[in-house]
PDB file of N, CA, C and O in Angstrom:
ATOM      1  N   MET A  10      46.148 -94.379  27.808  1.00  0.00           N
ATOM      2  CA  MET A  10      44.961 -95.065  28.144  1.00  0.00           C
ATOM      3  C   MET A  10      43.787 -94.455  27.460  1.00  0.00           C
ATOM      4  O   MET A  10      43.028 -93.906  26.919  1.00  0.00           O
ATOM      5  N   THR A  11      42.932 -95.615  26.455  1.00  0.00           N
ATOM      6  CA  THR A  11      41.657 -95.133  26.170  1.00  0.00           C
ATOM      7  C   THR A  11      40.553 -96.762  26.493  1.00  0.00           C
ATOM      8  O   THR A  11      41.616 -97.651  27.311  1.00  0.00           O
ATOM      9  N   THR A  12      39.486 -95.998  26.540  1.00  0.00           N
ATOM     10  CA  THR A  12      38.542 -97.300  27.121  1.00  0.00           C
ATOM     11  C   THR A  12      36.939 -96.839  26.843  1.00  0.00           C
ATOM     12  O   THR A  12      36.876 -96.143  25.662  1.00  0.00           O
ATOM     13  N   GLY A  13      35.830 -97.750  27.330  1.00  0.00           N
ATOM     14  CA  GLY A  13      34.754 -97.955  26.363  1.00  0.00           C
ATOM     15  C   GLY A  13      34.563 -99.036  25.305  1.00  0.00           C
ATOM     16  O   GLY A  13      35.455 -98.683  23.617  1.00  0.00           O
ATOM     17  N   SER A  14      34.193 -99.970  25.299  1.00  0.00           N
ATOM     18  CA  SER A  14      34.015-100.818  24.460  1.00  0.00           C
ATOM     19  C   SER A  14      32.705-100.853  23.546  1.00  0.00           C
ATOM     20  O   SER A  14      32.467-101.539  22.394  1.00  0.00           O
ATOM     21  N   LEU A  15      31.849-100.240  23.669  1.00  0.00           N
ATOM     22  CA  LEU A  15      30.753-100.383  23.319  1.00  0.00           C
ATOM     23  C   LEU A  15      30.063 -99.543  22.177  1.00  0.00           C
ATOM     24  O   LEU A  15      30.389 -99.965  20.903  1.00  0.00           O
ATOM     25  N   PHE A  16      30.935 -97.996  21.854  1.00  0.00           N
ATOM     26  CA  PHE A  16      31.260 -97.493  20.661  1.00  0.00           C
ATOM     27  C   PHE A  16      32.529 -97.727  20.071  1.00  0.00           C
ATOM     28  O   PHE A  16      32.610 -96.986  19.285  1.00  0.00           O
ATOM     29  N   GLY A  17      33.433 -98.188  20.618  1.00  0.00           N
ATOM     30  CA  GLY A  17      34.613 -98.006  19.326  1.00  0.00           C
ATOM     31  C   GLY A  17      35.671 -98.596  20.875  1.00  0.00           C
ATOM     32  O   GLY A  17      35.449 -97.811  21.561  1.00  0.00           O
ATOM     33  N   LYS A  18      36.617 -99.107  20.797  1.00  0.00           N
ATOM     34  CA  LYS A  18      37.489 -98.701  21.240  1.00  0.00           C
ATOM     35  C   LYS A  18      38.867 -97.850  21.929  1.00  0.00           C
ATOM     36  O   LYS A  18      39.658 -97.589  21.794  1.00  0.00           O
ATOM     37  N   ARG A  19      38.887 -97.272  21.061  1.00  0.00           N
ATOM     38  CA  ARG A  19      39.416 -96.002  20.823  1.00  0.00           C
ATOM     39  C   ARG A  19      39.029 -94.300  20.975  1.00  0.00           C
ATOM     40  O   ARG A  19      38.821 -93.111  20.706  1.00  0.00           O
ATOM     41  N   ILE A  20      37.994 -94.595  22.789  1.00  0.00           N
ATOM     42  CA  ILE A  20      37.184 -93.198  22.926  1.00  0.00           C
ATOM     43  C   ILE A  20      38.719 -92.470  24.671  1.00  0.00           C
ATOM     44  O   ILE A  20      38.854 -93.497  25.506  1.00  0.00           O
ATOM     45  N   PRO A  21      38.947 -91.681  23.737  1.00  0.00           N
ATOM     46  CA  PRO A  21      39.973 -92.096  25.122  1.00  0.00           C
ATOM     47  C   PRO A  21      39.315 -91.141  26.790  1.00  0.00           C
ATOM     48  O   PRO A  21      37.816 -89.833  26.036  1.00  0.00           O
ATOM     49  N   PRO A  22      39.546 -90.662  27.910  1.00  0.00           N
ATOM     50  CA  PRO A  22      38.620 -90.747  28.929  1.00  0.00           C
ATOM     51  C   PRO A  22      38.343 -89.014  29.278  1.00  0.00           C
ATOM     52  O   PRO A  22      39.398 -88.742  28.492  1.00  0.00           O
ATOM     53  N   ALA A  23      37.085 -88.750  29.589  1.00  0.00           N
ATOM     54  CA  ALA A  23      36.720 -87.855  29.693  1.00  0.00           C
ATOM     55  C   ALA A  23      35.628 -87.449  30.907  1.00  0.00           C
ATOM     56  O   ALA A  23      34.664 -87.969  30.157  1.00  0.00           O
ATOM     57  N   CYS A  24      35.350 -86.560  31.534  1.00  0.00           N
ATOM     58  CA  CYS A  24      34.304 -86.248  32.263  1.00  0.00           C
ATOM     59  C   CYS A  24      33.050 -85.678  31.373  1.00  0.00           C
ATOM     60  O   CYS A  24      32.082 -86.759  31.276  1.00  0.00           O
ATOM     61  N   GLU A  25      33.596 -86.441  29.877  1.00  0.00           N
ATOM     62  CA  GLU A  25      31.909 -85.719  29.478  1.00  0.00           C
ATOM     63  C   GLU A  25      31.302 -86.424  29.283  1.00  0.00           C
ATOM     64  O   GLU A  25      30.010 -87.263  29.194  1.00  0.00           O
ATOM     65  N   TYR A  26      31.880 -88.048  29.524  1.00  0.00           N
ATOM     66  CA  TYR A  26      31.206 -89.108  29.654  1.00  0.00           C
ATOM     67  C   TYR A  26      31.801 -89.884  30.218  1.00  0.00           C
ATOM     68  O   TYR A  26      31.364 -91.725  30.371  1.00  0.00           O
ATOM     69  N   CYS A  27      31.694 -89.397  31.575  1.00  0.00           N
ATOM     70  CA  CYS A  27      31.661 -89.822  33.479  1.00  0.00           C
ATOM     71  C   CYS A  27      31.390 -90.583  33.563  1.00  0.00           C
ATOM     72  O   CYS A  27      29.861 -89.653  33.737  1.00  0.00           O
ATOM     73  N   GLU A  28      31.357 -91.891  34.639  1.00  0.00           N
ATOM     74  CA  GLU A  28      30.326 -92.153  35.597  1.00  0.00           C
ATOM     75  C   GLU A  28      29.214 -91.039  36.325  1.00  0.00           C
ATOM     76  O   GLU A  28      28.284 -91.135  36.450  1.00  0.00           O
ATOM     77  N   PHE A  29      30.282 -90.862  37.039  1.00  0.00           N
ATOM     78  CA  PHE A  29      30.252 -89.501  38.432  1.00  0.00           C
ATOM     79  C   PHE A  29      30.551 -87.923  37.751  1.00  0.00           C
ATOM     80  O   PHE A  29      29.822 -87.397  38.716  1.00  0.00           O
ATOM     81  N   ALA A  30      30.458 -87.535  35.953  1.00  0.00           N
ATOM     82  CA  ALA A  30      29.578 -86.464  36.140  1.00  0.00           C
ATOM     83  C   ALA A  30      28.366 -86.385  35.766  1.00  0.00           C
ATOM     84  O   ALA A  30      28.194 -86.670  35.176  1.00  0.00           O
ATOM     85  N   GLY A  31      28.195 -85.210  35.977  1.00  0.00           N
ATOM     86  CA  GLY A  31      26.719 -84.894  34.611  1.00  0.00           C
ATOM     87  C   GLY A  31      27.121 -83.259  34.587  1.00  0.00           C
ATOM     88  O   GLY A  31      28.062 -83.095  35.067  1.00  0.00           O
ATOM     89  N   SER A  32      26.063 -82.684  33.949  1.00  0.00           N
ATOM     90  CA  SER A  32      25.922 -80.782  33.764  1.00  0.00           C
ATOM     91  C   SER A  32      25.775 -80.574  34.312  1.00  0.00           C
ATOM     92  O   SER A  32      25.179 -80.503  36.099  1.00  0.00           O
ATOM     93  N   ALA A  33      26.789 -78.994  34.466  1.00  0.00           N
ATOM     94  CA  ALA A  33      26.654 -77.775  35.597  1.00  0.00           C
ATOM     95  C   ALA A  33      26.443 -76.901  35.017  1.00  0.00           C
ATOM     96  O   ALA A  33      25.949 -75.585  35.302  1.00  0.00           O
ATOM     97  N   GLY A  34      25.232 -77.477  33.739  1.00  0.00           N
ATOM     98  CA  GLY A  34      24.642 -75.942  33.255  1.00  0.00           C
ATOM     99  C   GLY A  34      24.867 -75.045  32.944  1.00  0.00           C
ATOM    100  O   GLY A  34      25.565 -74.187  31.932  1.00  0.00           O
ATOM    101  N   ASN A  35      26.299 -75.476  32.448  1.00  0.00           N
ATOM    102  CA  ASN A  35      27.660 -75.066  30.884  1.00  0.00           C
ATOM    103  C   ASN A  35      27.530 -76.079  30.418  1.00  0.00           C
ATOM    104  O   ASN A  35      28.152 -77.206  30.703  1.00  0.00           O
ATOM    105  N   ASP A  36      28.053 -76.176  28.559  1.00  0.00           N
ATOM    106  CA  ASP A  36      28.356 -77.264  27.263  1.00  0.00           C
ATOM    107  C   ASP A  36      29.974 -77.435  28.048  1.00  0.00           C
ATOM    108  O   ASP A  36      30.462 -78.720  28.093  1.00  0.00           O
ATOM    109  N   GLN A  37      31.073 -76.516  28.457  1.00  0.00           N
ATOM    110  CA  GLN A  37      31.915 -76.551  28.102  1.00  0.00           C
ATOM    111  C   GLN A  37      32.603 -77.402  30.262  1.00  0.00           C
ATOM    112  O   GLN A  37      33.278 -77.818  30.126  1.00  0.00           O
ATOM    113  N   LEU A  38      31.266 -77.998  30.652  1.00  0.00           N
ATOM    114  CA  LEU A  38      31.592 -78.027  32.372  1.00  0.00           C
ATOM    115  C   LEU A  38      30.885 -79.213  33.380  1.00  0.00           C
ATOM    116  O   LEU A  38      29.918 -78.944  32.025  1.00  0.00           O
ATOM    117  N   ARG A  39      31.466 -79.858  33.686  1.00  0.00           N
ATOM    118  CA  ARG A  39      31.064 -81.114  34.060  1.00  0.00           C
ATOM    119  C   ARG A  39      30.924 -80.767  35.888  1.00  0.00           C
ATOM    120  O   ARG A  39      32.382 -80.024  36.227  1.00  0.00           O
ATOM    121  N   ALA A  40      29.667 -81.149  36.646  1.00  0.00           N
ATOM    122  CA  ALA A  40      29.773 -81.585  38.031  1.00  0.00           C
ATOM    123  C   ALA A  40      30.296 -82.807  38.384  1.00  0.00           C
ATOM    124  O   ALA A  40      28.436 -84.029  38.015  1.00  0.00           O
ATOM    125  N   CYS A  41      31.451 -83.378  38.714  1.00  0.00           N
ATOM    126  CA  CYS A  41      31.908 -84.262  39.537  1.00  0.00           C
ATOM    127  C   CYS A  41      31.548 -83.926  40.179  1.00  0.00           C
ATOM    128  O   CYS A  41      31.851 -83.800  41.315  1.00  0.00           O
ATOM    129  N   VAL A  42      30.933 -85.367  40.810  1.00  0.00           N
ATOM    130  CA  VAL A  42      31.503 -86.621  42.415  1.00  0.00           C
ATOM    131  C   VAL A  42      32.038 -85.789  42.915  1.00  0.00           C
ATOM    132  O   VAL A  42      31.839 -86.148  44.415  1.00  0.00           O
ATOM    133  N   LYS A  43      33.877 -86.950  42.063  1.00  0.00           N
ATOM    134  CA  LYS A  43      35.162 -86.795  42.939  1.00  0.00           C
ATOM    135  C   LYS A  43      35.786 -86.121  43.188  1.00  0.00           C
ATOM    136  O   LYS A  43      35.895 -85.301  43.674  1.00  0.00           O
ATOM    137  N   LYS A  44      35.323 -84.715  42.078  1.00  0.00           N
ATOM    138  CA  LYS A  44      36.459 -84.255  41.578  1.00  0.00           C
ATOM    139  C   LYS A  44      35.703 -82.609  41.475  1.00  0.00           C
ATOM    140  O   LYS A  44      36.301 -81.549  41.605  1.00  0.00           O
ATOM    141  N   GLY A  45      34.323 -82.428  41.791  1.00  0.00           N
ATOM    142  CA  GLY A  45      33.849 -81.072  41.621  1.00  0.00           C
ATOM    143  C   GLY A  45      33.252 -80.640  40.334  1.00  0.00           C
ATOM    144  O   GLY A  45      32.926 -81.180  39.656  1.00  0.00           O
ATOM    145  N   ILE A  46      33.649 -78.783  39.920  1.00  0.00           N
ATOM    146  CA  ILE A  46      33.265 -79.112  38.738  1.00  0.00           C
ATOM    147  C   ILE A  46      34.530 -78.613  37.963  1.00  0.00           C
ATOM    148  O   ILE A  46      35.650 -78.155  38.436  1.00  0.00           O
ATOM    149  N   VAL A  47      34.385 -78.834  36.836  1.00  0.00           N
ATOM    150  CA  VAL A  47      35.493 -79.292  35.857  1.00  0.00           C
ATOM    151  C   VAL A  47      35.437 -79.196  34.531  1.00  0.00           C
ATOM    152  O   VAL A  47      34.032 -79.266  34.550  1.00  0.00           O
ATOM    153  N   HIS A  48      35.973 -79.092  33.390  1.00  0.00           N
ATOM    154  CA  HIS A  48      36.207 -79.302  32.168  1.00  0.00           C
ATOM    155  C   HIS A  48      35.473 -79.572  31.340  1.00  0.00           C
ATOM    156  O   HIS A  48      35.770 -81.397  32.132  1.00  0.00           O
ATOM    157  N   ARG A  49      34.545 -80.307  30.510  1.00  0.00           N
ATOM    158  CA  ARG A  49      33.865 -81.070  29.759  1.00  0.00           C
ATOM    159  C   ARG A  49      35.425 -82.494  30.338  1.00  0.00           C
ATOM    160  O   ARG A  49      35.024 -83.788  29.451  1.00  0.00           O
ATOM    161  N   SER A  50      36.311 -81.736  29.064  1.00  0.00           N
ATOM    162  CA  SER A  50      38.051 -83.467  28.177  1.00  0.00           C
ATOM    163  C   SER A  50      38.422 -83.077  29.954  1.00  0.00           C
ATOM    164  O   SER A  50      39.749 -84.601  29.336  1.00  0.00           O
ATOM    165  N   PHE A  51      38.282 -83.104  31.073  1.00  0.00           N
ATOM    166  CA  PHE A  51      39.490 -83.739  31.511  1.00  0.00           C
ATOM    167  C   PHE A  51      39.146 -84.726  32.564  1.00  0.00           C
ATOM    168  O   PHE A  51      37.478 -85.415  32.129  1.00  0.00           O
ATOM    169  N   SER A  52      40.238 -86.492  33.243  1.00  0.00           N
ATOM    170  CA  SER A  52      39.054 -86.811  33.253  1.00  0.00           C
ATOM    171  C   SER A  52      40.438 -87.711  35.045  1.00  0.00           C
ATOM    172  O   SER A  52      41.399 -86.715  35.203  1.00  0.00           O
ATOM    173  N   CYS A  53      40.043 -88.650  35.642  1.00  0.00           N
ATOM    174  CA  CYS A  53      41.041 -87.934  37.025  1.00  0.00           C
ATOM    175  C   CYS A  53      40.899 -89.667  37.003  1.00  0.00           C
ATOM    176  O   CYS A  53      40.664 -90.839  35.993  1.00  0.00           O
ATOM    177  N   ARG A  54      41.473 -90.246  38.075  1.00  0.00           N
ATOM    178  CA  ARG A  54      41.466 -91.616  38.386  1.00  0.00           C
ATOM    179  C   ARG A  54      40.980 -92.196  39.121  1.00  0.00           C
ATOM    180  O   ARG A  54      40.213 -93.136  38.659  1.00  0.00           O
ATOM    181  N   HIS A  55      39.394 -91.296  38.971  1.00  0.00           N
ATOM    182  CA  HIS A  55      38.181 -92.100  39.387  1.00  0.00           C
ATOM    183  C   HIS A  55      37.199 -92.801  38.404  1.00  0.00           C
ATOM    184  O   HIS A  55      35.866 -92.334  38.148  1.00  0.00           O
ATOM    185  N   TYR A  56      37.848 -92.074  36.954  1.00  0.00           N
ATOM    186  CA  TYR A  56      37.318 -91.992  35.402  1.00  0.00           C
ATOM    187  C   TYR A  56      36.443 -93.184  35.207  1.00  0.00           C
ATOM    188  O   TYR A  56      37.173 -94.610  35.772  1.00  0.00           O
ATOM    189  N   ARG A  57      35.177 -93.377  35.365  1.00  0.00           N
ATOM    190  CA  ARG A  57      34.172 -94.786  34.764  1.00  0.00           C
ATOM    191  C   ARG A  57      33.592 -94.554  33.280  1.00  0.00           C
ATOM    192  O   ARG A  57      32.830 -93.541  33.528  1.00  0.00           O
ATOM    193  N   TYR A  58      33.997 -95.016  32.177  1.00  0.00           N
ATOM    194  CA  TYR A  58      32.783 -95.062  31.048  1.00  0.00           C
ATOM    195  C   TYR A  58      31.852 -95.579  31.490  1.00  0.00           C
ATOM    196  O   TYR A  58      30.915 -96.322  32.536  1.00  0.00           O
ATOM    197  N   ASP A  59      30.930 -94.688  30.711  1.00  0.00           N
ATOM    198  CA  ASP A  59      29.360 -94.617  31.252  1.00  0.00           C
ATOM    199  C   ASP A  59      28.411 -94.575  29.927  1.00  0.00           C
ATOM    200  O   ASP A  59      28.828 -93.478  29.471  1.00  0.00           O
ATOM    201  N   PRO A  60      28.720 -96.137  29.097  1.00  0.00           N
ATOM    202  CA  PRO A  60      28.611 -95.175  27.307  1.00  0.00           C
ATOM    203  C   PRO A  60      26.707 -94.437  27.712  1.00  0.00           C
ATOM    204  O   PRO A  60      26.946 -93.977  26.042  1.00  0.00           O
ATOM    205  N   ILE A  61      26.077 -94.933  28.017  1.00  0.00           N
ATOM    206  CA  ILE A  61      24.955 -93.665  27.761  1.00  0.00           C
ATOM    207  C   ILE A  61      24.603 -92.569  28.196  1.00  0.00           C
ATOM    208  O   ILE A  61      24.494 -91.754  27.508  1.00  0.00           O
ATOM    209  N   ALA A  62      25.724 -92.110  28.469  1.00  0.00           N
ATOM    210  CA  ALA A  62      26.438 -89.986  28.434  1.00  0.00           C
ATOM    211  C   ALA A  62      26.862 -89.845  27.132  1.00  0.00           C
ATOM    212  O   ALA A  62      26.790 -88.876  27.334  1.00  0.00           O
ATOM    213  N   ARG A  63      27.713 -91.238  26.622  1.00  0.00           N
ATOM    214  CA  ARG A  63      28.861 -90.183  24.978  1.00  0.00           C
ATOM    215  C   ARG A  63      27.425 -90.340  24.081  1.00  0.00           C
ATOM    216  O   ARG A  63      26.443 -91.108  23.887  1.00  0.00           O
ATOM    217  N   VAL A  64      27.684 -88.551  23.113  1.00  0.00           N
ATOM    218  CA  VAL A  64      26.666 -89.688  21.577  1.00  0.00           C
ATOM    219  C   VAL A  64      26.768 -89.655  21.018  1.00  0.00           C
ATOM    220  O   VAL A  64      28.177 -87.786  20.842  1.00  0.00           O
ATOM    221  N   PRO A  65      27.312 -90.389  19.801  1.00  0.00           N
ATOM    222  CA  PRO A  65      28.166 -90.862  18.509  1.00  0.00           C
ATOM    223  C   PRO A  65      27.982 -89.945  17.475  1.00  0.00           C
ATOM    224  O   PRO A  65      27.269 -89.132  17.735  1.00  0.00           O
ATOM    225  N   ARG A  66      29.052 -89.932  17.001  1.00  0.00           N
ATOM    226  CA  ARG A  66      29.578 -89.204  16.190  1.00  0.00           C
ATOM    227  C   ARG A  66      28.716 -89.360  15.054  1.00  0.00           C
ATOM    228  O   ARG A  66      27.921 -90.535  14.707  1.00  0.00           O
ATOM    229  N   ARG A  67      28.405 -87.701  14.482  1.00  0.00           N
ATOM    230  CA  ARG A  67      27.027 -88.994  13.388  1.00  0.00           C
ATOM    231  C   ARG A  67      27.069 -89.228  11.930  1.00  0.00           C
ATOM    232  O   ARG A  67      28.652 -88.961  12.176  1.00  0.00           O
ATOM    233  N   PRO A  68      27.323 -89.876  11.251  1.00  0.00           N
ATOM    234  CA  PRO A  68      27.899 -90.969   9.289  1.00  0.00           C
ATOM    235  C   PRO A  68      27.706 -89.656   8.809  1.00  0.00           C
ATOM    236  O   PRO A  68      26.805 -88.382   8.697  1.00  0.00           O
ATOM    237  N   LEU A  69      28.791 -89.359   7.952  1.00  0.00           N
ATOM    238  CA  LEU A  69      29.019 -88.674   7.271  1.00  0.00           C
ATOM    239  C   LEU A  69      27.967 -88.687   5.502  1.00  0.00           C
ATOM    240  O   LEU A  69      27.562 -89.780   5.820  1.00  0.00           O
ATOM    241  N   ALA A  70      27.651 -87.923   5.836  1.00  0.00           N
ATOM    242  CA  ALA A  70      26.814 -87.602   4.587  1.00  0.00           C
ATOM    243  C   ALA A  70      26.907 -88.700   3.230  1.00  0.00           C
ATOM    244  O   ALA A  70      28.050 -88.099   3.108  1.00  0.00           O
ATOM    245  N   LEU A  71      26.593 -89.416   2.582  1.00  0.00           N
ATOM    246  CA  LEU A  71      27.471 -89.512   1.055  1.00  0.00           C
ATOM    247  C   LEU A  71      26.219 -88.667  -0.300  1.00  0.00           C
ATOM    248  O   LEU A  71      25.578 -88.490   0.120  1.00  0.00           O
ATOM    249  N   GLU A  72      27.030 -88.912  -1.097  1.00  0.00           N
ATOM    250  CA  GLU A  72      26.583 -88.588  -2.202  1.00  0.00           C
ATOM    251  C   GLU A  72      25.134 -89.023  -3.229  1.00  0.00           C
ATOM    252  O   GLU A  72      25.160 -89.655  -2.951  1.00  0.00           O
ATOM    253  N   LYS A  73      24.758 -87.986  -3.321  1.00  0.00           N
ATOM    254  CA  LYS A  73      23.321 -88.218  -4.023  1.00  0.00           C
ATOM    255  C   LYS A  73      24.123 -89.047  -5.680  1.00  0.00           C
ATOM    256  O   LYS A  73      24.734 -88.072  -6.808  1.00  0.00           O
ATOM    257  N   PHE A  74      24.209 -90.016  -5.837  1.00  0.00           N
ATOM    258  CA  PHE A  74      23.731 -89.916  -7.208  1.00  0.00           C
ATOM    259  C   PHE A  74      22.239 -90.774  -7.919  1.00  0.00           C
ATOM    260  O   PHE A  74      21.623 -91.299  -7.676  1.00  0.00           O
ATOM    261  N   ASP A  75      22.114 -90.568  -9.581  1.00  0.00           N
ATOM    262  CA  ASP A  75      21.675 -90.708 -10.135  1.00  0.00           C
ATOM    263  C   ASP A  75      21.691 -92.138 -10.759  1.00  0.00           C
ATOM    264  O   ASP A  75      22.766 -92.259 -11.187  1.00  0.00           O
ATOM    265  N   ALA A  76      21.077 -92.367 -11.596  1.00  0.00           N
ATOM    266  CA  ALA A  76      21.122 -93.494 -13.184  1.00  0.00           C
ATOM    267  C   ALA A  76      22.207 -93.186 -14.044  1.00  0.00           C
ATOM    268  O   ALA A  76      22.872 -94.659 -14.383  1.00  0.00           O
ATOM    269  N   ASP A  77      22.818 -92.436 -13.688  1.00  0.00           N
ATOM    270  CA  ASP A  77      23.122 -91.488 -15.291  1.00  0.00           C
ATOM    271  C   ASP A  77      25.213 -92.290 -14.600  1.00  0.00           C
ATOM    272  O   ASP A  77      25.436 -92.586 -15.355  1.00  0.00           O
ATOM    273  N   ASP A  78      25.231 -92.138 -13.668  1.00  0.00           N
ATOM    274  CA  ASP A  78      26.321 -92.174 -12.777  1.00  0.00           C
ATOM    275  C   ASP A  78      26.266 -93.377 -13.513  1.00  0.00           C
ATOM    276  O   ASP A  78      28.122 -93.975 -13.252  1.00  0.00           O
ATOM    277  N   PHE A  79      25.394 -93.841 -12.888  1.00  0.00           N
ATOM    278  CA  PHE A  79      26.082 -95.942 -12.878  1.00  0.00           C
ATOM    279  C   PHE A  79      26.592 -96.110 -14.539  1.00  0.00           C
ATOM    280  O   PHE A  79      25.674 -97.767 -15.450  1.00  0.00           O
ATOM    281  N   THR A  80      25.793 -95.127 -16.005  1.00  0.00           N
ATOM    282  CA  THR A  80      26.296 -96.071 -16.657  1.00  0.00           C
ATOM    283  C   THR A  80      27.067 -95.299 -17.971  1.00  0.00           C
ATOM    284  O   THR A  80      27.770 -94.736 -17.829  1.00  0.00           O
ATOM    285  N   LEU A  81      27.488 -96.177 -18.803  1.00  0.00           N
ATOM    286  CA  LEU A  81      28.942 -96.088 -19.899  1.00  0.00           C
ATOM    287  C   LEU A  81      28.589 -95.553 -21.225  1.00  0.00           C
ATOM    288  O   LEU A  81      27.845 -94.929 -21.127  1.00  0.00           O
TER     289      LEU A  81
END
């Protein structure tokens, strides 16, 4: 089951970007309103996608080209 269409349709559910989860002072843990302290990759039946909580991956860096690369 995947949800969230703002940044793509292949976002797996995780407490890391759930509406009910907040920071628990640790990068790996979340403080969930429904379940308490949980791991950021955990998800439950109360999961609701929050697009503001999700940080999209950075785009890949492109190679640097110069004029010699485009001459025959």
